Short mmCIF file of C-alpha atoms in Angstrom, two decimals:
data_model
loop_
_atom_site.label_atom_id
_atom_site.label_comp_id
_atom_site.label_asym_id
_atom_site.label_seq_id
_atom_site.Cartn_x
_atom_site.Cartn_y
_atom_site.Cartn_z
CA MET A 1 51.32 72.58 123.02
CA LYS A 2 50.48 73.88 126.48
CA ASN A 3 54.12 74.80 127.07
CA PHE A 4 54.18 76.65 123.74
CA LEU A 5 51.07 78.66 124.69
CA LYS A 6 52.55 79.53 128.09
CA MET A 7 55.72 80.72 126.37
CA ARG A 8 53.68 82.87 123.98
CA ARG A 9 51.86 84.50 126.91
CA ARG A 10 55.14 85.22 128.69
CA MET A 11 56.66 86.69 125.54
CA GLY A 12 53.56 88.83 125.10
CA LYS A 13 53.91 90.20 128.63
CA ILE A 14 57.59 90.92 128.14
CA GLY A 15 56.92 92.64 124.83
CA LYS A 16 54.41 95.03 126.34
CA ARG A 17 56.17 98.16 127.57
CA LYS A 18 54.60 100.90 129.58
CA PRO A 19 54.58 104.23 127.75
CA VAL A 20 57.15 106.71 129.10
CA GLU A 21 55.38 109.52 130.93
CA PHE A 22 56.11 113.20 130.30
CA LYS A 23 57.14 113.67 133.95
CA GLN A 24 60.03 111.26 133.27
CA ILE A 25 60.99 112.82 129.94
CA LEU A 26 61.13 116.48 131.04
CA PRO A 27 63.94 116.12 133.65
CA ASN A 28 66.01 114.20 131.10
CA MET A 29 65.43 116.98 128.56
CA VAL A 30 66.88 119.45 131.07
CA THR A 31 69.84 117.11 131.64
CA SER A 32 70.30 117.03 127.85
CA GLY A 33 70.74 120.82 128.00
CA ASN A 34 73.57 120.28 130.47
CA LEU A 35 75.27 117.73 128.18
CA LEU A 36 74.82 119.91 125.09
CA CYS A 37 76.43 122.87 126.87
CA GLY A 38 79.38 120.66 127.76
CA MET A 39 79.75 119.41 124.18
CA LEU A 40 79.47 122.92 122.75
CA SER A 41 82.06 124.11 125.27
CA LEU A 42 84.50 121.49 123.99
CA MET A 43 83.83 122.57 120.40
CA MET A 44 84.37 126.24 121.27
CA THR A 45 87.66 125.36 122.99
CA LEU A 46 88.86 123.50 119.90
CA ASN A 47 87.96 126.61 117.86
CA GLU A 48 89.88 128.85 120.31
CA ARG A 49 86.76 130.67 121.48
CA TYR A 50 87.68 130.25 125.13
CA ILE A 51 85.41 132.85 126.73
CA VAL A 52 82.36 131.34 125.05
CA ALA A 53 83.51 127.86 126.11
CA ALA A 54 83.78 128.96 129.75
CA TRP A 55 80.34 130.62 129.74
CA LEU A 56 78.82 127.43 128.33
CA ILE A 57 80.09 125.61 131.43
CA PHE A 58 78.31 128.27 133.48
CA PHE A 59 75.05 127.57 131.63
CA ALA A 60 75.61 123.84 132.10
CA VAL A 61 75.60 124.48 135.88
CA ILE A 62 72.21 126.17 135.54
CA PHE A 63 70.75 123.19 133.65
CA ASP A 64 72.28 120.83 136.22
CA GLY A 65 70.64 122.77 139.04
CA PHE A 66 67.21 122.56 137.44
CA ASP A 67 67.00 118.92 136.35
CA GLY A 68 66.83 117.61 139.91
CA LYS A 69 64.28 120.23 140.91
CA VAL A 70 62.08 119.38 137.92
CA ALA A 71 62.32 115.66 138.73
CA ARG A 72 61.36 116.22 142.38
CA MET A 73 58.55 118.61 141.46
CA LEU A 74 57.01 116.18 138.95
CA GLY A 75 57.88 113.02 140.87
CA GLY A 76 59.63 111.71 137.78
CA GLY A 77 63.03 110.77 139.19
CA SER A 78 64.52 107.46 138.01
CA GLN A 79 67.73 105.45 138.05
CA PHE A 80 68.11 106.22 134.34
CA GLY A 81 67.92 109.96 135.10
CA LEU A 82 70.55 109.61 137.83
CA GLU A 83 72.99 107.82 135.52
CA PHE A 84 72.30 110.20 132.62
CA ASP A 85 72.92 113.19 134.90
CA SER A 86 76.29 111.75 135.96
CA LEU A 87 77.36 111.21 132.35
CA ALA A 88 76.37 114.77 131.46
CA ASP A 89 78.24 116.12 134.51
CA LEU A 90 81.38 114.21 133.55
CA VAL A 91 81.41 115.93 130.15
CA SER A 92 80.38 119.42 131.30
CA PHE A 93 82.32 119.68 134.59
CA GLY A 94 85.12 117.19 134.03
CA VAL A 95 86.20 116.91 130.40
CA ALA A 96 85.21 120.40 129.18
CA PRO A 97 86.99 122.38 131.96
CA SER A 98 90.06 120.10 131.75
CA ILE A 99 90.48 120.63 128.00
CA LEU A 100 89.75 124.36 128.39
CA MET A 101 92.44 124.83 131.03
CA TYR A 102 94.88 122.63 129.12
CA GLU A 103 94.50 124.66 125.93
CA THR A 104 94.59 128.07 127.64
CA SER A 105 97.15 127.61 130.39
CA VAL A 106 98.90 124.32 131.18
CA ARG A 107 99.68 123.08 127.65
CA ASN A 108 103.20 124.54 127.82
CA LEU A 109 103.95 122.35 130.86
CA HIS A 110 103.87 119.38 128.46
CA LEU A 111 103.43 116.07 130.34
CA VAL A 112 102.86 117.82 133.66
CA GLY A 113 100.14 119.98 132.14
CA ALA A 114 98.47 117.00 130.49
CA GLY A 115 98.72 115.05 133.73
CA THR A 116 97.08 117.76 135.84
CA ALA A 117 94.24 118.19 133.33
CA CYS A 118 93.67 114.42 133.27
CA PHE A 119 93.82 114.27 137.06
CA PHE A 120 91.05 116.86 137.31
CA ALA A 121 88.79 114.93 134.92
CA LEU A 122 89.57 111.68 136.76
CA CYS A 123 88.59 113.24 140.10
CA VAL A 124 85.25 114.35 138.61
CA ALA A 125 84.59 110.79 137.43
CA LEU A 126 85.48 109.34 140.85
CA ARG A 127 83.37 111.95 142.63
CA LEU A 128 80.33 111.15 140.49
CA ALA A 129 80.74 107.38 140.89
CA ARG A 130 80.98 107.75 144.68
CA PHE A 131 77.94 110.03 144.78
CA ASN A 132 75.85 107.45 142.88
CA ILE A 133 76.59 104.56 145.25
CA VAL A 134 77.11 106.31 148.60
CA HIS A 135 74.01 108.21 149.66
CA VAL A 136 74.86 110.26 152.74
CA PRO A 137 72.12 112.56 154.08
CA GLY A 138 73.01 116.16 154.82
CA PRO A 139 75.99 118.01 153.32
CA PHE A 140 77.81 116.83 150.21
CA GLN A 141 80.91 114.74 150.90
CA GLY A 142 83.57 116.56 148.92
CA LEU A 143 83.27 119.55 146.61
CA PRO A 144 80.41 119.07 144.10
CA CYS A 145 81.57 118.69 140.49
CA PRO A 146 79.59 121.66 139.10
CA ALA A 147 81.25 123.97 141.63
CA GLY A 148 84.70 122.57 140.85
CA GLY A 149 84.25 122.70 137.09
CA LEU A 150 82.89 126.21 136.99
CA PHE A 151 85.46 127.48 139.49
CA VAL A 152 88.39 126.62 137.22
CA ALA A 153 86.52 127.88 134.14
CA SER A 154 85.74 131.14 135.98
CA PHE A 155 89.35 132.26 135.60
CA ILE A 156 88.74 132.34 131.84
CA ILE A 157 85.42 134.20 132.27
CA ALA A 158 87.16 136.76 134.52
CA LYS A 159 90.01 137.05 131.97
CA ILE A 160 92.62 136.32 134.63
CA ASN A 161 95.86 135.00 133.15
CA LEU A 162 97.65 132.93 135.77
CA PRO A 163 101.11 131.38 135.41
CA SER A 164 100.84 127.83 134.13
CA TRP A 165 102.21 126.24 137.31
CA ILE A 166 99.61 128.07 139.46
CA THR A 167 96.81 126.84 137.18
CA ALA A 168 98.22 123.31 137.50
CA LEU A 169 98.17 123.62 141.31
CA ILE A 170 94.57 124.88 141.19
CA LEU A 171 93.53 121.87 139.08
CA LEU A 172 95.24 119.50 141.51
CA THR A 173 93.76 121.20 144.58
CA VAL A 174 90.20 121.42 143.27
CA GLY A 175 90.41 117.82 142.04
CA GLY A 176 91.57 116.73 145.48
CA LEU A 177 88.72 118.61 147.17
CA MET A 178 86.17 116.81 144.99
CA ILE A 179 87.32 113.35 146.09
CA SER A 180 87.82 114.41 149.71
CA SER A 181 85.32 113.95 152.55
CA ILE A 182 85.15 117.66 153.40
CA PRO A 183 81.46 118.55 153.92
CA TYR A 184 80.00 121.12 151.52
CA ALA A 185 76.59 122.75 151.81
CA ASN A 186 73.70 120.94 150.18
CA MET A 187 70.88 123.40 149.54
CA LYS A 188 68.67 121.03 147.53
CA LYS A 189 66.59 120.19 150.61
CA LEU A 190 65.57 123.81 151.22
CA THR A 191 61.86 124.50 150.76
CA LYS A 192 59.57 127.48 151.22
CA LYS A 193 58.52 126.10 154.60
CA THR A 194 62.02 125.48 155.97
CA ALA A 195 63.99 128.38 154.44
CA ASP A 196 64.49 131.65 156.32
CA GLY A 197 63.10 134.35 154.01
CA THR A 198 65.37 137.12 155.29
CA LYS A 199 68.55 135.08 154.87
CA CYS A 200 67.47 133.89 151.42
CA LEU A 201 66.89 137.51 150.40
CA ALA A 202 70.34 138.43 151.72
CA LEU A 203 71.95 135.63 149.72
CA PHE A 204 70.00 136.58 146.59
CA SER A 205 71.11 140.21 147.04
CA LEU A 206 74.72 139.02 147.28
CA LEU A 207 74.32 137.19 143.97
CA VAL A 208 72.75 140.20 142.26
CA PHE A 209 75.31 142.70 143.56
CA SER A 210 78.16 140.35 142.66
CA PHE A 211 77.11 140.37 139.01
CA LEU A 212 76.36 144.10 139.05
CA PHE A 213 79.71 145.16 140.49
CA LEU A 214 82.09 142.30 139.67
CA LYS A 215 80.48 141.40 136.34
CA ASN A 216 82.62 138.73 134.64
CA SER A 217 84.46 138.05 137.90
CA ALA A 218 81.23 137.26 139.77
CA PRO A 219 81.26 133.45 139.14
CA LEU A 220 84.88 133.25 140.33
CA PHE A 221 84.09 135.21 143.50
CA LEU A 222 80.92 133.24 144.33
CA PHE A 223 82.40 129.78 143.77
CA ALA A 224 85.62 130.70 145.55
CA MET A 225 83.49 131.72 148.52
CA TYR A 226 81.65 128.38 148.36
CA ILE A 227 84.93 126.44 148.26
CA VAL A 228 86.30 128.36 151.26
CA SER A 229 83.03 127.81 153.19
CA GLY A 230 83.62 124.05 153.07
CA LEU A 231 87.21 124.41 154.26
CA ILE A 232 86.09 126.45 157.29
CA HIS A 233 83.07 124.12 157.85
CA PHE A 234 80.45 126.78 157.23
CA ASP A 235 77.22 125.16 155.97
CA TRP A 236 75.15 127.54 153.82
CA GLY A 237 72.27 125.06 153.81
CA GLN A 238 72.08 125.04 157.62
CA TRP A 239 72.48 128.82 157.78
CA LEU A 240 69.49 129.34 155.47
CA LEU A 241 67.17 127.17 157.58
CA LYS A 242 64.65 128.59 160.01
CA PRO A 243 65.51 127.97 163.70
CA GLU A 244 62.63 125.48 164.12
CA ALA A 245 63.71 123.64 160.96
CA LYS A 246 67.26 123.37 162.35
CA ASP A 247 65.89 121.80 165.56
CA GLU A 248 63.92 119.30 163.50
CA VAL A 249 67.02 118.33 161.48
CA LEU A 250 69.02 117.86 164.68
CA SER A 251 66.27 115.71 166.22
CA HIS A 252 66.29 113.45 163.11
CA LYS A 253 70.05 113.05 163.36
CA ASN A 254 69.81 112.07 167.02
#
C-alpha cells in the first residue's frame, strides 16, 4: 500500500507541467514566420512564380534575424527554440533555394543539375548540425546558411539569367563555403554600448543606398560583399566595435 501511494505521488509530480511562458512562445512564433516563408517559397516555385519565391526567402532571412534577438531580449531562449530554428532554416535556406535554382536554371543539366541542387541542401543541413553541437565564440565558422540561401536566390530577384553550368558552379561553391571553416562576421554580439555609432550609420547608409540605386539587385550586391569579406578575412563585426570594446574582446581571448 505504501509503495502504491509513493507511486501515485511520483506520477502526480510527473503529470504536473509548468505553464509555457510568453517569453518562450514569442521567439518560436517569429521562427514560425521563417518556416512559413520557406514553405510558401516552395509553393510559389511549384507554381512558377519564381520572383515571389525568391523574395519570400529574403523575408525568411528577416524573420531568422529577429527570432534570436527576441529570445535574448526576453531571456526566453531554449533548446527547443534552437532545434526549431535549425529545422526552419533547413527549409527556408536549404530546400527552398535548391528547388528554386533547380526549376529556374539547372534542371536542363539533368542528373548534374539535380546533384548540385541536392549538394547545396545537404551542405545547409551539415552546416546547421555542426552549428548546433560546436559552439565557437567569435566569428561564424563557415558561411551562415541565411547568407548562402539568399545569395543564390538573389540572382532570381535581380532577374539575372546565368548559364546553367555557372549556376551549378555557384551552388557548389556556396555549399562548400557553408561547410568550410572560413571565418565570417558574427554581428549578433553587437550592442549599443559596444557598437561604434559612426560606423553603424555608415553601414546603414550603405544598405539604404543599395536599395535606392540597385533596387532588385541590392540583396545580390550586399550578400556578395559579405561572402567576399569572409574570403579576404575582413570581419564586419570587429570593424563595427568601438576601440575600447575591441581591446576588451582581445583581452578575453588572451
